[in-house]
XYZ file of N, CA and C in Angstrom:
819
model
N 170.821 91.238 144.528
C 170.645 91.846 145.836
C 169.183 92.188 146.050
N 168.772 92.331 147.301
C 167.361 92.563 147.581
C 166.889 93.919 147.115
N 165.612 93.984 146.806
C 164.985 95.227 146.407
C 164.381 95.858 147.644
N 164.860 97.045 148.022
C 164.256 97.731 149.152
C 163.908 99.154 148.733
N 162.635 99.493 148.923
C 162.189 100.820 148.560
C 162.134 101.031 147.069
N 162.020 99.947 146.296
C 161.869 100.103 144.864
C 163.173 100.141 144.099
N 164.314 99.928 144.778
C 165.572 99.934 144.038
C 166.351 98.681 144.348
N 167.370 98.452 143.556
C 168.137 97.225 143.660
C 169.578 97.565 143.962
N 170.103 97.037 145.052
C 171.495 97.238 145.429
C 172.304 96.065 144.911
N 173.221 96.332 143.994
C 173.967 95.252 143.353
C 175.458 95.472 143.518
N 176.145 94.657 144.362
C 177.577 94.833 144.542
C 178.392 94.278 143.392
N 177.810 93.475 142.519
C 178.587 92.853 141.452
C 179.103 93.841 140.429
N 178.301 94.893 140.133
C 178.717 95.861 139.134
C 180.022 96.545 139.484
N 180.252 96.927 140.763
C 181.519 97.551 141.113
C 182.727 96.637 140.990
N 182.551 95.365 140.658
C 183.701 94.529 140.324
C 184.475 95.139 139.169
N 183.809 96.003 138.396
C 184.474 96.660 137.282
C 185.673 97.470 137.744
N 185.580 98.047 138.954
C 186.645 98.938 139.396
C 187.977 98.205 139.536
N 188.100 97.156 140.357
C 189.391 96.465 140.428
C 189.773 95.817 139.110
N 188.774 95.411 138.310
C 189.093 94.814 137.016
C 189.695 95.849 136.074
N 189.104 97.058 136.055
C 189.631 98.116 135.207
C 191.023 98.539 135.653
N 191.204 98.601 136.970
C 192.520 98.984 137.474
C 193.563 97.956 137.079
N 193.168 96.664 137.092
C 194.097 95.610 136.709
C 194.506 95.763 135.248
N 193.551 96.098 134.382
C 193.843 96.241 132.952
C 194.467 97.596 132.621
N 194.052 98.643 133.369
C 194.560 99.998 133.153
C 195.023 100.526 134.506
N 196.281 100.256 134.886
C 196.757 100.495 136.249
C 196.431 101.856 136.833
N 196.412 102.900 136.022
C 196.085 104.214 136.582
C 195.565 105.106 135.486
N 194.268 105.379 135.507
C 193.664 106.275 134.527
C 193.922 107.706 134.963
N 194.676 108.474 134.159
C 195.036 109.826 134.515
C 193.955 110.802 134.084
N 193.932 111.958 134.751
C 193.001 112.997 134.360
C 191.768 113.011 135.229
N 190.951 114.036 135.068
C 189.781 114.200 135.940
C 188.632 113.285 135.614
N 188.678 112.568 134.470
C 187.542 111.735 134.061
C 187.997 110.282 134.028
N 187.621 109.528 135.037
C 188.052 108.137 135.121
C 186.972 107.218 134.578
N 187.308 105.962 134.233
C 186.296 105.020 133.742
C 185.153 104.834 134.726
N 185.464 104.759 136.024
C 184.411 104.554 137.014
C 183.544 105.787 137.141
N 184.165 106.984 137.105
C 183.368 108.196 137.192
C 182.467 108.329 135.979
N 182.912 107.795 134.837
C 182.069 107.835 133.659
C 180.841 106.969 133.810
N 180.966 105.905 134.614
C 179.836 105.007 134.832
C 178.935 105.486 135.957
N 179.545 105.979 137.036
C 178.780 106.254 138.240
C 178.701 107.724 138.610
N 179.323 108.596 137.833
C 179.297 110.011 138.159
C 180.556 110.401 138.910
N 180.791 111.708 139.084
C 182.009 112.174 139.745
C 182.071 111.749 141.193
N 183.291 111.597 141.690
C 183.478 111.223 143.085
C 183.041 112.371 143.983
N 182.152 112.133 144.940
C 181.681 113.204 145.814
C 182.804 113.730 146.682
N 182.685 114.989 147.179
C 183.706 115.525 148.086
C 183.878 114.622 149.294
N 185.130 114.420 149.669
C 185.404 113.577 150.834
C 185.716 112.150 150.460
N 185.399 111.747 149.225
C 185.688 110.397 148.782
C 187.013 110.342 148.069
N 187.543 109.132 147.896
C 188.791 108.985 147.171
C 188.564 109.264 145.702
N 189.583 109.675 145.007
C 189.434 110.081 143.610
C 190.133 109.113 142.686
N 189.427 108.657 141.684
C 190.031 107.868 140.624
C 190.204 106.414 140.971
N 190.312 105.538 139.960
C 190.431 104.107 140.203
C 191.771 103.678 140.727
N 192.765 104.628 140.820
C 194.052 104.257 141.401
C 193.900 103.863 142.868
N 192.734 104.169 143.448
C 192.522 103.873 144.857
C 192.278 102.393 145.118
N 192.146 101.577 144.099
C 191.833 100.165 144.292
C 193.119 99.343 144.334
N 193.471 98.763 145.497
C 194.713 98.002 145.606
C 194.673 96.750 144.722
N 195.836 96.312 144.222
C 195.881 95.115 143.370
C 195.318 93.877 144.051
N 195.436 93.782 145.380
C 194.963 92.574 146.064
C 193.455 92.401 145.934
N 192.725 93.496 145.696
C 191.283 93.373 145.541
C 190.940 92.653 144.242
N 191.764 92.851 143.219
C 191.531 92.121 141.970
C 191.743 90.630 142.199
N 192.759 90.268 142.958
C 193.002 88.851 143.256
C 191.850 88.257 144.062
N 191.256 89.078 144.946
C 190.146 88.587 145.770
C 188.864 88.396 144.977
N 188.770 89.043 143.804
C 187.560 88.913 142.985
C 187.202 87.464 142.727
N 188.198 86.648 142.475
C 187.966 85.270 142.051
C 187.689 84.343 143.223
N 187.865 84.848 144.441
C 187.641 84.015 145.627
C 186.446 84.471 146.460
N 185.928 85.664 146.171
C 184.874 86.202 147.027
C 183.522 85.576 146.740
N 182.896 85.045 147.763
C 181.501 84.624 147.708
C 180.993 84.479 149.136
N 179.702 84.505 149.281
C 179.109 84.421 150.616
C 179.276 83.023 151.204
N 179.350 82.979 152.512
C 179.384 81.700 153.226
C 178.221 81.676 154.203
N 177.323 80.733 154.018
C 176.156 80.595 154.880
C 176.384 79.547 155.970
N 177.639 79.271 156.243
C 177.993 78.256 157.235
C 178.254 78.913 158.593
N 178.236 78.122 159.678
C 178.546 78.692 160.997
C 179.977 79.211 161.045
N 180.164 80.324 161.724
C 181.494 80.884 161.926
C 181.989 80.502 163.320
N 183.283 80.649 163.528
C 183.855 80.355 164.837
C 183.606 81.534 165.779
N 183.963 81.351 167.048
C 183.820 82.424 168.030
C 185.030 83.357 168.042
N 185.988 83.110 167.167
C 187.186 83.955 167.102
C 186.808 85.372 166.679
N 187.142 86.370 167.476
C 186.773 87.751 167.130
C 187.648 88.302 166.012
N 187.116 89.242 165.269
C 187.892 89.907 164.235
C 188.812 90.928 164.883
N 190.068 90.980 164.478
C 190.982 91.975 165.050
C 190.486 93.391 164.779
N 190.772 94.280 165.698
C 190.354 95.671 165.547
C 190.935 96.283 164.274
N 192.161 95.896 163.917
C 192.791 96.452 162.719
C 192.032 96.060 161.459
N 191.520 94.830 161.416
C 190.752 94.380 160.257
C 189.427 95.129 160.179
N 188.749 95.281 161.312
C 187.485 96.020 161.331
C 187.693 97.465 160.881
N 188.825 98.042 161.268
C 189.127 99.413 160.853
C 189.329 99.495 159.347
N 190.020 98.508 158.780
C 190.242 98.502 157.329
C 188.933 98.331 156.573
N 188.023 97.529 157.101
C 186.725 97.357 156.444
C 185.929 98.660 156.488
N 185.983 99.355 157.619
C 185.288 100.636 157.731
C 185.901 101.655 156.779
N 187.211 101.644 156.643
C 187.877 102.568 155.722
C 187.530 102.237 154.275
N 187.348 100.949 153.985
C 186.963 100.549 152.634
C 185.607 101.138 152.273
N 184.664 101.107 153.216
C 183.356 101.703 152.963
C 183.465 103.214 152.831
N 184.283 103.834 153.683
C 184.442 105.286 153.646
C 185.034 105.743 152.321
N 185.879 104.909 151.727
C 186.453 105.241 150.426
C 185.369 105.491 149.393
N 184.244 104.792 149.536
C 183.133 104.939 148.592
C 182.018 105.825 149.170
N 182.384 106.663 150.134
C 181.451 107.633 150.728
C 180.265 106.918 151.379
N 180.554 105.893 152.147
C 179.538 105.169 152.904
C 180.093 104.892 154.293
N 179.235 104.470 155.191
C 179.642 104.163 156.555
C 179.419 102.677 156.840
N 180.372 102.058 157.516
C 180.224 100.683 157.981
C 180.354 100.727 159.490
N 179.218 100.579 160.177
C 179.191 100.682 161.633
C 179.162 99.306 162.276
N 179.973 99.134 163.318
C 179.970 97.922 164.132
C 179.143 98.197 165.376
N 177.955 97.642 165.507
C 177.088 97.948 166.649
C 177.593 97.300 167.935
N 177.115 97.827 169.048
C 177.420 97.258 170.362
C 176.705 95.921 170.504
N 177.065 95.121 171.521
C 176.366 93.830 171.722
C 174.855 93.981 171.858
N 174.400 94.979 172.603
C 172.956 95.163 172.753
C 172.310 95.587 171.445
N 173.009 96.422 170.684
C 172.477 96.848 169.386
C 172.490 95.683 168.395
N 173.526 94.837 168.469
C 173.563 93.649 167.620
C 172.363 92.760 167.890
N 172.040 92.583 169.167
C 170.868 91.786 169.533
C 169.596 92.385 168.939
N 169.493 93.712 168.964
C 168.312 94.380 168.401
C 168.242 94.178 166.884
N 169.373 94.297 166.213
C 169.402 94.128 164.759
C 169.039 92.692 164.362
N 169.529 91.723 165.125
C 169.201 90.335 164.826
C 167.715 90.065 165.073
N 167.145 90.716 166.069
C 165.713 90.560 166.332
C 164.894 91.128 165.165
N 165.308 92.284 164.644
C 164.609 92.874 163.500
C 164.737 91.971 162.273
N 165.939 91.437 162.053
C 166.158 90.540 160.920
C 165.331 89.270 161.057
N 165.218 88.760 162.279
C 164.426 87.555 162.526
C 162.945 87.817 162.229
N 162.473 88.994 162.593
C 161.090 89.356 162.292
C 160.863 89.411 160.786
N 161.829 89.986 160.056
C 161.712 90.051 158.598
C 161.720 88.662 157.979
N 162.553 87.778 158.516
C 162.603 86.407 157.992
C 161.280 85.692 158.225
N 160.679 85.896 159.386
C 159.378 85.282 159.657
C 158.318 85.810 158.699
N 158.372 87.097 158.391
C 157.431 87.666 157.429
C 157.627 87.048 156.047
N 158.883 86.893 155.654
C 159.169 86.334 154.326
C 158.645 84.909 154.188
N 158.867 84.095 155.219
C 158.444 82.695 155.133
C 156.923 82.567 155.223
N 156.270 83.554 155.863
C 154.809 83.509 155.982
C 154.107 84.051 154.751
N 154.833 84.771 153.916
C 154.250 85.350 152.706
C 154.361 84.335 151.564
N 153.261 83.846 151.028
C 153.320 82.794 149.998
C 154.138 83.189 148.768
N 153.979 84.417 148.298
C 154.702 84.841 147.105
C 156.204 84.910 147.352
N 156.593 85.475 148.477
C 158.023 85.570 148.789
C 158.631 84.194 149.039
N 157.886 83.326 149.698
C 158.389 81.982 149.957
C 158.587 81.221 148.647
N 157.645 81.396 147.715
C 157.771 80.735 146.409
C 158.983 81.257 145.661
N 159.178 82.578 145.706
C 160.342 83.165 145.033
C 161.641 82.597 145.592
N 161.718 82.476 146.920
C 162.926 81.941 147.545
C 163.190 80.512 147.094
N 162.141 79.688 147.062
C 162.331 78.286 146.668
C 162.798 78.180 145.223
N 162.315 79.085 144.361
C 162.700 79.027 142.952
C 164.172 79.341 142.729
N 164.770 80.046 143.674
C 166.182 80.388 143.519
C 167.093 79.191 143.749
N 166.603 78.190 144.461
C 167.425 77.033 144.800
C 167.232 75.969 143.733
N 168.212 75.831 142.875
C 168.156 74.839 141.803
C 169.549 74.683 141.231
N 169.759 73.568 140.602
C 171.029 73.365 139.921
C 171.056 74.239 138.667
N 172.101 75.038 138.490
C 172.154 75.927 137.329
C 172.322 75.149 136.034
N 171.858 75.758 134.949
C 172.070 75.182 133.625
C 172.531 76.269 132.682
N 172.600 75.959 131.396
C 173.131 76.918 130.437
C 172.199 78.089 130.199
N 170.940 77.975 130.602
C 169.973 79.042 130.363
C 169.756 79.930 131.577
N 169.864 79.388 132.767
C 169.577 80.168 133.966
C 170.479 79.725 135.110
N 170.828 80.702 135.937
C 171.629 80.389 137.103
C 170.720 80.116 138.292
N 171.278 79.493 139.286
C 170.523 79.214 140.492
C 171.484 79.004 141.641
N 170.932 78.797 142.815
C 171.735 78.484 143.983
C 171.717 76.979 144.179
N 172.821 76.305 143.909
C 172.852 74.868 144.171
C 172.534 74.602 145.640
N 171.765 73.558 145.949
C 171.403 73.287 147.352
C 172.588 73.238 148.301
N 173.750 72.806 147.804
C 174.908 72.687 148.688
C 175.400 74.038 149.197
N 175.064 75.129 148.498
C 175.514 76.449 148.942
C 174.702 76.973 150.125
N 173.552 76.343 150.402
C 172.702 76.833 151.491
C 173.316 76.588 152.856
N 174.163 75.565 152.965
C 174.770 75.260 154.249
C 173.783 74.621 155.202
N 174.231 74.337 156.420
C 173.338 73.708 157.404
C 172.285 74.688 157.897
N 171.170 74.156 158.313
C 170.152 75.005 158.913
C 170.627 75.499 160.276
N 170.120 76.639 160.658
C 170.573 77.306 161.868
C 169.835 76.774 163.094
N 170.516 75.976 163.897
C 169.924 75.409 165.099
C 169.771 76.507 166.149
N 168.589 76.614 166.746
C 168.271 77.606 167.785
C 168.178 79.037 167.256
N 168.369 79.235 165.968
C 168.183 80.549 165.343
C 169.026 81.650 165.986
N 170.288 81.328 166.313
C 171.167 82.395 166.808
C 171.344 83.478 165.749
N 171.482 83.037 164.499
C 171.656 83.964 163.381
C 170.530 83.699 162.391
N 169.670 84.671 162.128
C 168.516 84.453 161.238
C 168.904 84.477 159.764
N 169.481 83.377 159.283
C 169.820 83.271 157.866
C 168.540 83.100 157.047
N 168.577 83.583 155.809
C 167.401 83.406 154.957
C 167.217 81.923 154.658
N 165.973 81.465 154.758
C 165.696 80.033 154.692
C 165.800 79.472 153.284
N 165.309 80.194 152.279
C 165.289 79.722 150.888
C 164.592 78.372 150.763
N 163.625 78.122 151.645
C 162.904 76.859 151.565
C 163.778 75.669 151.906
N 164.713 75.866 152.856
C 165.668 74.805 153.196
C 164.989 73.535 153.665
N 163.806 73.680 154.294
C 163.121 72.495 154.801
C 162.669 71.586 153.661
N 162.690 72.085 152.436
C 162.288 71.272 151.290
C 163.481 70.574 150.637
N 164.657 70.722 151.242
C 165.861 70.101 150.689
C 166.447 69.169 151.742
N 165.938 67.954 151.847
C 166.382 67.036 152.903
C 167.834 66.622 152.788
N 168.456 66.852 151.632
C 169.852 66.455 151.478
C 170.815 67.415 152.176
N 170.308 68.530 152.685
C 171.177 69.490 153.351
C 171.746 68.900 154.636
N 172.915 69.408 155.082
C 173.501 68.922 156.342
C 172.550 69.147 157.514
N 172.753 68.352 158.555
C 171.942 68.482 159.759
C 172.105 69.879 160.362
N 171.041 70.384 160.987
C 171.089 71.698 161.611
C 172.218 71.762 162.634
N 172.893 72.905 162.675
C 174.011 73.093 163.589
C 173.896 74.445 164.283
N 174.457 74.578 165.475
C 174.455 75.895 166.134
C 175.425 76.838 165.443
N 175.020 78.089 165.325
C 175.897 79.117 164.773
C 176.594 79.841 165.925
N 177.426 80.794 165.603
C 178.191 81.510 166.619
C 177.262 82.198 167.625
N 177.686 82.190 168.871
C 176.864 82.767 169.939
C 176.884 84.294 169.918
N 178.016 84.855 169.482
C 178.159 86.310 169.446
C 178.553 86.739 168.037
N 177.579 86.828 167.138
C 177.888 87.178 165.750
C 178.482 88.584 165.631
N 179.384 88.726 164.691
C 179.915 90.046 164.353
C 179.074 90.610 163.213
N 178.354 91.672 163.498
C 177.438 92.272 162.543
C 177.904 93.694 162.236
N 177.770 94.100 160.991
C 178.077 95.467 160.592
C 176.950 95.986 159.706
N 176.657 97.269 159.826
C 175.597 97.893 159.030
C 176.221 98.895 158.079
N 175.968 98.699 156.802
C 176.430 99.631 155.773
C 175.328 100.651 155.531
N 175.658 101.927 155.612
C 174.651 102.961 155.440
C 175.213 104.133 154.648
N 174.307 104.952 154.141
C 174.665 106.170 153.420
C 173.903 107.337 154.036
N 174.423 108.544 153.835
C 173.793 109.728 154.422
C 172.453 110.031 153.771
N 172.335 109.720 152.472
C 171.102 109.973 151.740
C 170.629 108.663 151.110
N 169.517 108.721 150.410
C 168.938 107.508 149.830
C 168.509 107.757 148.388
N 169.393 108.408 147.628
C 169.125 108.707 146.226
C 169.706 107.606 145.344
N 169.427 107.690 144.056
C 169.957 106.683 143.129
C 171.478 106.627 143.190
N 172.119 107.784 143.244
C 173.579 107.787 143.324
C 174.065 107.124 144.603
N 173.287 107.270 145.678
C 173.668 106.619 146.945
C 173.559 105.108 146.842
N 172.556 104.625 146.092
C 172.420 103.174 145.923
C 173.624 102.607 145.185
N 174.068 103.339 144.142
C 175.237 102.885 143.400
C 176.490 102.928 144.270
N 176.650 104.032 145.002
C 177.799 104.137 145.885
C 177.772 103.055 146.970
N 176.588 102.748 147.462
C 176.475 101.694 148.476
C 176.890 100.350 147.891
N 176.502 100.102 146.635
C 176.930 98.868 145.987
C 178.435 98.798 145.840
N 179.044 99.928 145.466
C 180.503 99.976 145.372
C 181.134 99.737 146.743
N 180.582 100.386 147.762
C 181.143 100.239 149.102
C 181.015 98.802 149.595
N 179.858 98.193 149.350
C 179.647 96.819 149.790
C 180.647 95.883 149.134
N 180.818 96.018 147.839
C 181.755 95.124 147.156
C 183.178 95.348 147.630
N 183.543 96.599 147.864
C 184.899 96.870 148.357
C 185.101 96.255 149.741
N 184.097 96.370 150.600
C 184.186 95.770 151.935
C 184.319 94.252 151.828
N 183.511 93.631 150.961
C 183.548 92.176 150.819
C 184.884 91.704 150.238
N 185.424 92.461 149.293
C 186.723 92.090 148.722
C 187.830 92.263 149.757
N 187.757 93.334 150.533
C 188.759 93.560 151.577
C 188.687 92.445 152.621
N 187.458 92.050 152.970
C 187.303 90.953 153.928
C 187.906 89.665 153.374
N 187.642 89.383 152.100
C 188.192 88.183 151.466
C 189.710 88.199 151.498
N 190.299 89.364 151.228
C 191.758 89.485 151.235
C 192.339 89.184 152.615
N 191.550 89.401 153.671
C 192.000 89.130 155.038
C 191.571 87.746 155.530
N 190.974 86.942 154.675
C 190.542 85.619 155.085
C 189.278 85.627 155.925
N 188.521 86.710 155.858
C 187.284 86.841 156.631
C 186.101 86.448 155.749
N 185.209 85.605 156.282
C 184.004 85.191 155.549
C 182.893 86.202 155.800
N 181.937 86.209 154.899
C 180.827 87.153 155.030
C 179.555 86.544 154.473
N 178.441 86.943 155.045
C 177.128 86.622 154.488
C 176.235 87.835 154.718
N 175.203 87.958 153.905
C 174.354 89.145 153.917
C 173.017 88.837 154.583
N 172.679 89.617 155.589
C 171.394 89.495 156.273
C 170.505 90.629 155.763
N 169.914 90.414 154.611
C 169.208 91.492 153.915
C 167.697 91.476 154.112
N 167.185 90.555 154.919
C 165.732 90.394 154.986
C 165.009 91.674 155.397
N 165.520 92.383 156.393
C 164.824 93.574 156.882
C 164.805 94.694 155.852
N 165.739 94.682 154.914
C 165.774 95.716 153.884
C 164.596 95.608 152.926
N 163.937 94.454 152.913
C 162.813 94.239 152.009
C 161.492 94.749 152.582
N 161.521 95.199 153.843
C 160.317 95.704 154.506
C 160.603 97.123 154.974
N 159.984 98.143 154.342
C 160.314 99.538 154.654
C 160.256 99.886 156.135
N 159.249 99.377 156.856
C 159.137 99.728 158.267
C 160.277 99.137 159.089
N 160.762 97.959 158.690
C 161.881 97.347 159.412
C 163.211 97.965 158.993
N 163.312 98.327 157.730
C 164.552 98.952 157.251
C 164.824 100.244 158.012
N 163.788 101.016 158.282
C 163.961 102.273 159.011
C 164.537 102.050 160.403
N 164.307 100.876 160.960
C 164.770 100.598 162.315
C 166.218 100.117 162.373
N 166.814 99.833 161.219
C 168.183 99.314 161.205
C 169.208 100.367 161.598
N 168.889 101.633 161.329
C 169.776 102.725 161.733
C 168.999 103.611 162.687
N 169.207 103.484 163.993
C 168.451 104.300 164.949
C 168.794 105.773 164.788
N 167.859 106.660 165.057
C 168.099 108.099 164.848
C 168.902 108.737 165.982
N 170.229 108.894 165.819
C 170.999 109.614 166.845
C 170.740 111.116 166.734
N 171.296 111.851 167.630
C 171.022 113.283 167.668
C 171.687 114.040 166.528
N 172.799 113.489 165.980
C 173.551 114.261 164.999
C 173.495 113.697 163.584
N 172.952 112.491 163.388
C 172.962 111.922 162.039
C 171.822 110.924 161.880
N 171.195 110.962 160.718
C 170.177 109.973 160.383
C 170.586 109.326 159.064
N 171.078 108.115 159.123
C 171.530 107.437 157.925
C 170.462 106.532 157.347
N 170.796 105.930 156.212
C 169.891 105.017 155.531
C 170.609 103.677 155.361
N 170.096 102.666 156.017
C 170.722 101.344 155.946
C 170.622 100.794 154.527
N 171.735 100.253 154.036
C 171.773 99.652 152.710
C 172.069 98.162 152.754
N 172.699 97.689 153.832
C 172.970 96.256 153.963
C 173.397 95.947 155.389
N 173.064 94.738 155.836
C 173.553 94.202 157.107
C 174.464 93.033 156.763
N 175.694 93.079 157.249
C 176.711 92.091 156.874
C 177.142 91.316 158.112
N 177.184 90.014 157.992
C 177.689 89.132 159.049
C 179.116 88.752 158.677
N 180.041 88.919 159.599
C 181.457 88.695 159.341
C 182.029 87.705 160.338
N 183.041 86.959 159.932
C 183.669 86.037 160.861
C 184.638 85.099 160.165
N 185.209 84.213 160.949
C 186.122 83.191 160.448
C 185.399 81.850 160.446
N 185.539 81.117 159.368
C 184.864 79.830 159.276
C 185.043 79.216 157.904
N 184.247 78.202 157.599
C 184.368 77.527 156.302
C 184.105 78.487 155.151
N 184.847 78.294 154.092
C 184.652 79.125 152.905
C 183.306 78.839 152.257
N 182.913 77.562 152.292
C 181.636 77.195 151.689
C 181.743 77.150 150.172
N 180.865 76.392 149.520
C 180.895 76.310 148.053
C 180.392 77.607 147.436
N 180.875 77.885 146.244
C 180.470 79.105 145.545
C 179.321 78.814 144.592
N 178.593 79.850 144.252
C 177.543 79.749 143.244
C 178.113 80.167 141.898
N 177.586 79.638 140.812
C 178.092 80.024 139.496
C 177.796 81.482 139.195
N 178.614 82.099 138.375
C 178.447 83.489 137.993
C 177.970 83.573 136.543
N 177.257 84.621 136.250
C 176.831 84.856 134.873
C 178.041 85.176 134.006
N 177.991 84.737 132.763
C 179.023 85.128 131.816
C 178.741 86.546 131.337
N 179.735 87.171 130.723
C 179.528 88.515 130.179
C 178.420 88.508 129.137
N 178.366 87.446 128.341
C 177.330 87.357 127.306
C 175.936 87.310 127.932
N 175.758 86.516 128.982
C 174.459 86.431 129.652
C 174.059 87.765 130.264
N 175.032 88.430 130.891
C 174.740 89.704 131.539
C 174.310 90.750 130.529
N 175.042 90.844 129.424
C 174.705 91.831 128.398
C 173.373 91.513 127.746
N 173.101 90.225 127.509
C 171.834 89.839 126.886
C 170.662 90.172 127.796
N 170.819 89.937 129.117
C 169.755 90.259 130.057
C 169.536 91.761 130.131
N 170.643 92.538 130.052
C 170.511 93.975 130.097
C 169.764 94.532 128.911
N 170.049 93.983 127.728
C 169.343 94.415 126.523
C 167.874 94.048 126.596
N 167.609 92.837 127.100
C 166.212 92.374 127.217
C 165.427 93.261 128.188
N 166.044 93.631 129.323
C 165.364 94.472 130.308
C 165.114 95.861 129.769
N 166.072 96.400 129.004
C 165.937 97.746 128.477
C 164.850 97.845 127.425
N 164.578 96.736 126.755
C 163.573 96.753 125.670
C 162.152 96.585 126.171
N 161.987 96.272 127.468
C 160.650 96.058 128.011
C 159.916 97.373 128.234
């Protein structure tokens, strides 16, 4: 996940929650496995890993981003409500902006994407991510990038797509994208972890409903643009943690996942630096 403000938001770690629930259906007592990892559940949040429905574990194996065009079919209000409740379970907010606010958010994201492509270091980093994975390192296979966005209705991250001529021809994306902003009341380390948990829960819930998702994280990498993702209302000032694009469309190919051995080895290597 992108680094914004010096921290890293990673939704993959909270996969532990549905996995633990699957192996240990209900951890009794005030000290749960997840609370041991992430700290006690804050007031107002759900308590204990019993809150994770079994269907989320089934969705673990199917969830991945889709960078393909979505249809114009709107998401039912009931599904949007369940996604918002999924975020609230982890003490986060998932807001669905109005059409005018969606246009503003896409404009901010487009500005961030232009900055990324104009910055030589960031552009190089993006291109390095696109490669066929091997036994030593993972990468994004070119086929996962999907078609280029014709007319830039949705500012998807480029990843140096123009350097991969084998990609499908550019296609128009949905005219009225469904965008949601995940935010937290504060911006502390615990909030970053909770935001990661909330994001993964939202993505798993979306997968369970057959809804595709992709992450528009470019603006989070620029502090001045990140501040603009959550406008200051009179009663609350939140901190944006992710912008999520939702809709119905092709599932798209998945990227390979790290094995447990690779993850643990990388963690040990990072800790020793």
